[in-house]
Coordinates of C-alpha atoms and ligand atoms in Angstrom, one line a residue:
X67 CA 42.2 -169.8 3.3
X68 CA 39.5 -172.0 1.9
X69 CA 37.3 -169.1 0.9
X70 CA 40.0 -167.3 -1.1
X71 CA 40.7 -170.3 -3.3
X72 CA 36.9 -170.8 -3.8
X73 CA 36.5 -167.2 -4.9
X74 CA 39.3 -167.4 -7.4
X75 CA 37.7 -170.5 -9.0
X76 CA 34.2 -168.9 -9.5
X77 CA 33.1 -168.3 -13.1
X78 CA 31.7 -165.0 -12.1
X79 CA 31.8 -162.9 -9.0
X80 CA 29.3 -160.5 -7.5
X81 CA 31.3 -157.8 -5.7
X82 CA 30.4 -154.7 -3.7
X83 CA 32.9 -152.0 -4.1
X84 CA 32.9 -149.4 -1.3
X85 CA 34.5 -146.0 -1.7
X86 CA 34.6 -142.8 0.3
X87 CA 36.9 -140.0 -0.9
X88 CA 38.4 -136.9 0.7
X89 CA 35.0 -135.0 0.4
X90 CA 33.7 -137.3 3.3
X91 CA 30.2 -136.7 1.8
X92 CA 29.1 -140.3 1.5
X93 CA 30.2 -143.9 1.1
X94 CA 29.5 -145.0 -2.4
X95 CA 28.5 -148.6 -2.8
X96 CA 28.5 -150.3 -6.2
X97 CA 27.5 -153.9 -6.7
X98 CA 28.8 -155.3 -9.9
X99 CA 29.2 -158.7 -11.5
X100 CA 32.6 -159.6 -13.0
X101 CA 33.6 -162.5 -15.3
X102 CA 37.2 -163.1 -16.1
X103 CA 40.2 -160.8 -15.4
X104 CA 42.3 -158.2 -17.0
X105 CA 41.5 -156.5 -20.3
X106 CA 39.2 -159.3 -21.4
X107 CA 37.0 -159.0 -18.3
X108 CA 33.2 -158.6 -18.6
X109 CA 31.4 -156.5 -16.1
X110 CA 27.9 -155.1 -15.4
X111 CA 26.6 -152.9 -12.6
X112 CA 23.7 -154.5 -10.6
X113 CA 23.1 -151.6 -8.2
X114 CA 24.6 -148.4 -6.9
X115 CA 23.8 -146.6 -3.7
X116 CA 25.3 -143.6 -1.8
X117 CA 25.2 -143.7 1.9
X118 CA 25.5 -140.0 3.2
X119 CA 27.6 -139.4 6.3
X120 CA 25.7 -138.1 9.3
X121 CA 27.0 -134.6 10.1
X122 CA 28.5 -135.8 13.4
X123 CA 30.4 -138.7 11.8
X124 CA 31.7 -136.4 9.0
X125 CA 32.9 -134.0 11.6
X126 CA 34.7 -136.7 13.5
X127 CA 36.4 -137.9 10.3
X128 CA 37.6 -134.4 9.4
X129 CA 38.9 -133.8 12.9
X130 CA 40.7 -137.1 12.9
X131 CA 42.2 -136.3 9.5
X132 CA 44.0 -133.1 10.5
X133 CA 47.4 -133.4 12.3
X134 CA 46.4 -130.6 14.7
X135 CA 43.1 -132.2 15.9
X136 CA 43.4 -135.9 15.3
X137 CA 43.6 -138.0 18.5
X138 CA 44.6 -141.6 18.8
X139 CA 41.6 -142.8 20.9
X140 CA 39.3 -141.2 18.3
X141 CA 41.1 -143.0 15.4
X142 CA 40.8 -146.3 17.3
X143 CA 37.0 -145.8 17.8
X144 CA 36.5 -144.4 14.3
X145 CA 38.1 -147.5 12.7
X146 CA 35.4 -149.7 14.1
X147 CA 32.5 -147.2 13.7
X148 CA 33.4 -146.6 10.1
X149 CA 33.4 -150.4 9.7
X150 CA 29.8 -150.4 10.8
X151 CA 29.0 -147.5 8.5
X152 CA 30.6 -149.2 5.5
X153 CA 28.8 -152.4 6.2
X154 CA 25.4 -150.5 6.1
X155 CA 26.4 -149.0 2.8
X156 CA 27.2 -152.4 1.3
X157 CA 23.9 -153.8 2.6
X158 CA 22.0 -151.0 0.9
X159 CA 23.5 -151.8 -2.5
X160 CA 22.8 -155.5 -2.0
X161 CA 19.2 -154.9 -1.1
X162 CA 18.8 -152.4 -4.0
X163 CA 19.7 -155.2 -6.3
X164 CA 17.0 -157.4 -4.7
X165 CA 19.7 -159.8 -3.3
X166 CA 20.7 -161.1 0.1
X167 CA 24.2 -160.9 1.4
X168 CA 24.6 -164.7 1.1
X169 CA 24.3 -164.2 -2.7
X170 CA 27.3 -161.9 -2.7
X171 CA 30.8 -163.2 -3.2
X172 CA 33.0 -160.4 -1.9
X173 CA 33.1 -156.9 -0.6
X174 CA 36.1 -154.8 -1.7
X175 CA 36.5 -151.7 0.6
X176 CA 38.7 -148.8 0.1
X177 CA 38.1 -147.3 3.5
X178 CA 38.2 -143.7 4.6
X179 CA 41.6 -142.0 4.1
X180 CA 42.4 -140.1 7.3
X181 CA 46.0 -139.4 6.4
X182 CA 48.4 -139.8 3.4
X183 CA 52.0 -138.9 3.7
X184 CA 53.7 -139.2 0.3
X185 CA 56.9 -137.8 1.6
X186 CA 59.1 -140.0 3.8
X187 CA 59.0 -139.6 7.6
X188 CA 62.1 -140.7 9.5
X189 CA 62.0 -142.2 12.9
X190 CA 65.1 -143.8 14.5
X191 CA 66.8 -144.0 11.1
X192 CA 63.8 -145.9 9.6
X193 CA 62.1 -144.0 6.9
X194 CA 58.9 -144.5 5.0
X195 CA 56.1 -142.8 3.2
X196 CA 52.7 -143.9 4.5
X197 CA 48.9 -143.8 4.1
X198 CA 46.1 -144.7 6.5
X199 CA 42.6 -145.8 5.6
X200 CA 40.0 -146.6 8.3
X201 CA 36.9 -148.8 8.2
X202 CA 37.7 -152.1 9.9
X203 CA 37.1 -154.9 7.3
X204 CA 36.5 -157.5 10.0
X205 CA 33.4 -155.5 11.0
X206 CA 32.1 -155.5 7.4
X207 CA 32.8 -159.3 7.1
X208 CA 31.0 -160.0 10.4
X209 CA 27.9 -157.9 9.6
X210 CA 27.4 -159.2 6.1
X211 CA 28.8 -162.7 6.4
X212 CA 30.8 -162.1 3.2
X213 CA 34.6 -162.1 2.8
X214 CA 36.2 -158.7 2.5
X215 CA 39.3 -157.4 0.8
X216 CA 40.4 -154.0 2.0
X217 CA 43.4 -151.7 2.5
X218 CA 44.3 -151.8 -1.1
X219 CA 46.8 -149.0 -1.1
X220 CA 49.4 -150.2 1.4
X221 CA 51.0 -153.0 -0.6
X222 CA 51.8 -150.5 -3.4
X223 CA 53.4 -148.2 -0.8
X224 CA 55.5 -151.1 0.6
X225 CA 56.6 -151.7 -3.0
X226 CA 57.9 -148.2 -3.2
X227 CA 54.8 -146.6 -4.7
X228 CA 52.8 -143.6 -3.6
X229 CA 49.8 -145.9 -3.0
X230 CA 47.8 -143.7 -5.4
X231 CA 46.3 -143.4 -7.9
X232 CA 44.9 -146.9 -7.9
X233 CA 42.1 -146.4 -10.4
X234 CA 44.3 -146.5 -13.5
X235 CA 44.1 -150.3 -13.7
X236 CA 40.3 -150.1 -13.6
X237 CA 40.3 -147.2 -16.1
X238 CA 42.2 -149.3 -18.6
X239 CA 39.8 -152.2 -18.3
X240 CA 36.7 -150.1 -18.4
X241 CA 37.6 -147.3 -20.9
X242 CA 40.7 -147.9 -22.9
X243 CA 40.2 -147.8 -26.7
X244 CA 42.3 -149.2 -29.6
X245 CA 42.0 -146.3 -31.9
X246 CA 41.8 -143.1 -29.7
X247 CA 43.3 -141.6 -26.6
X248 CA 41.0 -141.2 -23.7
X249 CA 41.5 -139.1 -20.5
X250 CA 39.4 -139.9 -17.4
X251 CA 39.0 -136.8 -15.2
X252 CA 37.7 -137.6 -11.7
X253 CA 36.6 -134.5 -9.8
X254 CA 36.1 -135.6 -6.2
X255 CA 37.5 -133.7 -3.2
X256 CA 40.8 -133.9 -5.1
X257 CA 41.0 -134.0 -8.9
X258 CA 42.9 -136.8 -10.7
X259 CA 43.5 -137.7 -14.3
X260 CA 44.2 -141.0 -16.0
X261 CA 45.4 -140.6 -19.6
X262 CA 45.0 -143.8 -21.7
X263 CA 46.9 -143.7 -25.0
X264 CA 45.3 -146.0 -27.6
X265 CA 45.9 -149.7 -27.1
X266 CA 48.4 -148.9 -24.3
X267 CA 50.0 -151.8 -22.4
X268 CA 49.9 -149.7 -19.2
X269 CA 53.5 -148.5 -19.5
X270 CA 52.6 -145.4 -21.6
X271 CA 49.7 -144.5 -19.2
X272 CA 49.9 -141.3 -17.3
X273 CA 48.0 -140.8 -14.0
X274 CA 48.3 -138.3 -11.2
X275 CA 46.4 -135.8 -9.0
X276 CA 46.1 -132.4 -10.6
X277 CA 45.1 -130.5 -7.4
X278 CA 41.9 -129.5 -5.7
X279 CA 38.5 -130.9 -6.9
X280 CA 35.5 -129.9 -4.9
X281 CA 37.4 -129.5 -1.6
X282 CA 38.0 -125.7 -1.7
X283 CA 34.6 -125.0 -3.3
X284 CA 32.9 -127.0 -0.5
X285 CA 34.9 -125.2 2.2
X286 CA 34.1 -121.7 0.8
X287 CA 30.4 -122.6 0.3
X288 CA 30.3 -123.8 3.9
X289 CA 31.7 -120.4 5.1
X290 CA 29.6 -118.2 2.8
X291 CA 26.3 -119.9 3.8
X292 CA 27.3 -120.2 7.5
X293 CA 27.2 -124.0 7.2
X294 CA 23.8 -124.1 5.6
X295 CA 25.2 -125.6 2.4
X296 CA 28.0 -128.2 2.1
X297 CA 28.5 -127.7 -1.7
X298 CA 27.4 -125.4 -4.5
X299 CA 24.4 -127.0 -6.1
X300 CA 25.0 -127.4 -9.8
X301 CA 27.4 -124.5 -9.5
X302 CA 24.5 -122.0 -9.1
X303 CA 26.3 -119.9 -6.5
X304 CA 29.4 -119.6 -8.6
X305 CA 27.3 -118.7 -11.7
X306 CA 25.9 -115.7 -9.9
X307 CA 29.3 -114.4 -8.8
X308 CA 32.2 -112.6 -10.5
X309 CA 35.6 -114.3 -10.8
X310 CA 38.4 -112.3 -9.2
X311 CA 41.3 -112.7 -11.7
X312 CA 44.0 -111.4 -9.4
X313 CA 43.1 -114.0 -6.7
X314 CA 43.0 -116.8 -9.3
X315 CA 46.4 -115.9 -10.6
X316 CA 47.8 -115.8 -7.1
X317 CA 46.3 -119.3 -6.3
X318 CA 47.7 -120.7 -9.5
X319 CA 51.2 -120.2 -8.1
X320 CA 50.5 -123.2 -5.8
X321 CA 53.5 -125.5 -5.9
X322 CA 51.5 -128.7 -6.0
X323 CA 49.5 -127.5 -9.0
X324 CA 52.6 -126.6 -10.9
X325 CA 54.7 -129.7 -9.9
X326 CA 55.4 -132.4 -12.4
X327 CA 53.9 -135.9 -11.8
X328 CA 54.0 -138.3 -10.1
X329 CA 52.1 -136.5 -7.4
X330 CA 49.3 -137.2 -5.0
X331 CA 47.3 -134.8 -2.9
X332 CA 44.9 -134.9 0.0
X333 CA 43.6 -132.7 2.9
X334 CA 47.3 -132.3 3.8
X335 CA 47.6 -130.1 0.6
X336 CA 44.1 -128.4 0.2
X337 CA 42.5 -128.9 3.6
X338 CA 42.3 -126.5 6.6
X339 CA 45.6 -124.8 6.2
X340 CA 45.2 -124.0 2.5
X341 CA 41.7 -122.8 3.3
X342 CA 43.0 -120.5 6.0
X343 CA 45.5 -118.9 3.6
X344 CA 42.8 -118.6 1.0
X345 CA 40.5 -116.8 3.5
X346 CA 43.2 -114.3 4.3
X347 CA 43.9 -113.6 0.6
X348 CA 40.2 -113.2 0.0
X349 CA 39.9 -110.8 2.9
X350 CA 42.8 -108.6 1.6
X351 CA 41.4 -108.6 -1.9
X352 CA 37.8 -108.0 -0.7
X353 CA 36.5 -111.1 -2.5
X354 CA 33.5 -112.6 -0.7
X355 CA 30.2 -114.4 -1.0
X356 CA 29.4 -115.8 -4.4
X357 CA 32.3 -114.0 -6.0
X358 CA 34.6 -116.1 -3.8
X359 CA 32.8 -119.3 -4.7
X360 CA 33.1 -118.3 -8.4
X361 CA 36.8 -117.5 -7.9
X362 CA 37.8 -120.8 -6.2
X363 CA 35.7 -122.7 -8.9
X364 CA 37.7 -120.9 -11.6
X365 CA 41.0 -121.8 -9.8
X366 CA 39.8 -125.5 -9.6
X367 CA 39.0 -125.6 -13.3
X368 CA 42.2 -123.8 -14.3
X369 CA 44.4 -125.9 -12.1
X370 CA 43.1 -129.0 -13.9
X371 CA 43.5 -127.4 -17.3
X372 CA 47.1 -126.2 -16.5
X373 CA 48.1 -129.8 -15.7
X374 CA 46.7 -130.9 -19.1
X375 CA 48.7 -128.1 -20.8
X376 CA 51.9 -128.8 -19.0
X377 CA 51.9 -132.6 -18.6
X378 CA 49.0 -134.4 -20.3
X379 CA 48.9 -133.0 -23.8
X380 CA 52.7 -133.1 -24.3
X381 CA 52.6 -136.8 -23.4
X382 CA 49.6 -137.6 -25.6
X383 CA 46.8 -135.3 -26.6
X384 CA 43.5 -137.0 -25.6
X385 CA 40.7 -137.3 -28.2
X386 CA 38.2 -136.9 -25.4
X387 CA 38.0 -136.2 -21.7
X388 CA 35.5 -138.3 -19.7
X389 CA 34.5 -136.5 -16.5
X390 CA 33.3 -138.3 -13.4
X391 CA 32.9 -137.6 -9.7
X392 CA 30.7 -135.2 -7.9
X393 CA 32.3 -132.2 -9.6
X394 CA 30.8 -133.3 -12.9
X395 CA 27.5 -132.1 -11.5
X396 CA 28.8 -128.6 -11.1
X397 CA 27.7 -126.9 -14.4
X398 CA 29.8 -123.8 -13.9
X399 CA 32.9 -125.8 -13.2
X400 CA 32.3 -128.0 -16.3
X401 CA 31.8 -124.9 -18.5
X402 CA 35.0 -123.3 -17.3
X403 CA 37.0 -126.5 -17.7
X404 CA 35.6 -127.1 -21.2
X405 CA 36.7 -123.6 -22.2
X406 CA 40.2 -124.0 -20.8
X407 CA 40.8 -127.4 -22.4
X408 CA 41.3 -125.7 -25.8
X409 CA 39.2 -127.8 -28.1
X410 CA 39.4 -131.2 -26.4
X411 CA 35.8 -132.5 -26.2
X412 CA 34.5 -133.1 -22.7
X413 CA 31.8 -135.7 -22.0
X414 CA 30.3 -137.0 -18.8
X415 CA 30.8 -140.6 -17.8
X416 CA 27.0 -141.0 -17.9
X417 CA 27.4 -140.6 -21.6
X418 CA 29.7 -143.6 -21.5
X419 CA 27.3 -145.8 -19.6
X420 CA 28.4 -145.4 -15.9
X421 CA 26.7 -143.2 -13.3
X422 CA 29.3 -140.5 -12.4
X423 CA 29.2 -141.2 -8.7
X424 CA 29.5 -145.0 -9.1
X425 CA 32.7 -145.0 -11.0
X426 CA 35.2 -145.0 -8.2
X427 CA 33.2 -147.7 -6.2
X428 CA 33.0 -149.7 -9.4
X429 CA 36.8 -149.4 -9.8
X430 CA 37.4 -150.7 -6.3
X431 CA 35.0 -153.6 -6.9
X432 CA 37.0 -154.4 -10.0
X433 CA 40.3 -154.2 -8.1
X434 CA 38.9 -156.6 -5.5
X435 CA 38.1 -159.0 -8.3
X436 CA 41.7 -159.0 -9.4
X437 CA 43.1 -159.3 -5.9
X438 CA 41.2 -162.5 -5.0
X439 CA 42.5 -164.0 -8.2
X440 CA 46.1 -163.1 -7.3
X441 CA 46.4 -160.5 -10.1
X442 CA 48.3 -157.3 -9.5
X443 CA 46.1 -154.2 -9.5
X444 CA 48.6 -151.3 -9.3
X445 CA 50.1 -149.7 -12.3
X446 CA 53.7 -148.9 -11.5
X447 CA 53.8 -146.2 -14.2
X448 CA 51.1 -144.4 -12.2
X449 CA 52.1 -145.0 -8.6
X450 CA 55.9 -145.2 -9.0
X451 CA 56.0 -148.7 -7.4
X452 CA 59.0 -150.9 -8.2
X453 CA 56.8 -153.7 -9.5
X454 CA 53.1 -154.8 -10.0
X455 CA 51.7 -156.2 -6.7
X456 CA 48.5 -158.0 -5.6
X457 CA 46.6 -155.4 -3.6
X458 CA 44.8 -155.7 -0.3
X459 CA 44.3 -157.7 2.8
X460 CA 41.8 -160.5 2.9
X461 CA 39.3 -161.2 5.7
X462 CA 37.7 -164.6 5.0
Ligands
ADP294 N1 24.6 -131.6 -7.6 C1 25.8 -131.2 -7.4 N2 26.2 -129.9 -7.7 C2 27.5 -129.5 -7.5 N3 28.4 -130.2 -6.8 C3 28.1 -131.5 -6.4 C4 26.8 -132.0 -6.7 N4 26.8 -133.3 -6.2 C5 28.0 -133.5 -5.7 N5 28.8 -132.4 -5.8 C6 30.2 -132.2 -5.3 O1 30.9 -133.5 -5.3 C7 31.4 -133.7 -4.1 C8 31.5 -135.2 -3.8 O2 32.2 -135.8 -4.9 P1 32.8 -137.2 -4.8 O3 33.1 -137.7 -6.2 O4 31.9 -138.1 -4.0 O5 34.1 -136.9 -4.0 P2 35.0 -137.8 -3.1 O6 35.5 -139.0 -3.9 O7 36.0 -136.9 -2.5 O8 34.1 -138.3 -2.0 C9 30.6 -133.0 -3.1 O9 31.3 -132.6 -1.9 C10 30.2 -131.7 -3.9 O10 31.2 -130.8 -3.8
MG295 MG1 32.2 -139.0 -2.1

């Protein structure tokens, strides 16, 4: 493990963080330079690129992700094919910074989640929760000639955690303040919040998935436009529709949305099956077209706000909410969320110096920086793990 000890001794490290979330829209690649570790770490972004999924690859990932359509031969092939795709994304970021792969120290890859089972499954008396991310790190290492750390969630699961959320460690390093409470609200396919009380040691931190992010909006837009659009650009379709209150109220009864943290969600919660139920309810209520887009957007905003009302504010009222992820580009969603947050100011992460789509990839680069130095990157208060653990598997 010569290269691991060499990495740990470097004064600064150039690391590409790779992230693809449940939206399966693109692999986000953020190249950043890190100096030091923990709360005293210095960081700066050198380049950020998104590498959009070709429609056929996206379809294959979505099929593989559903229990009813996933096939083991497809999972086997996808693992290596996604490795190639992630390698391309990393190369794009390296080139955008005007660098060569030989000038990079590490790639830290989240992989593509195809399944996440936060509840135990029992086989032959053995029981475990589980999570599966694909995108073979050996392929990335081979294509770039750079060491890779990957599969960052599984050690936390082995230590009794949910394996998610993992961004709270990075959120603390990047955004925690001494004198005010900050909430980070990521709106990807799924929405998740990290609440950082002022000067928190990590123990007082609260982090969990609130429910759907863009996942339902994307699904409804896809239906409404017969596949022509994959998302609602800037929320323009929702803005020209009417919210159906009865349907929003019905959707707000969702047990995941109302459940107390810790909780993590995925396509298992708000994927195909939820979408099917939603379509039936919409048909009965005669809600369609842009009205339906507006309605699911309202549900998305209200499900986030309801989690603040029930769980975040009683823990610690944030002085501001910093929004990131693709959903921050949806003006209609942002307006509704801001109205429902009852006076807590909402800012975009751009206003705090980080491109909204780069934040998750930057977080995984930062976690890789800690892993190669032997520093734990999970926050047990967030994942429920029994102890802090060093995350990831290393490919030299
Ligand atoms: N300009 C935009 N207007 C509205 N929504 C957008 C825009 N850009 C991205 N999005 C939404 O953000 C989603 C991707 O968000 P992202 O943060 O990458 O999620 P994930 O982590 O699940 O991949 C898209 O599927 C889309 O719904
Ligand atoms: Mg994405």
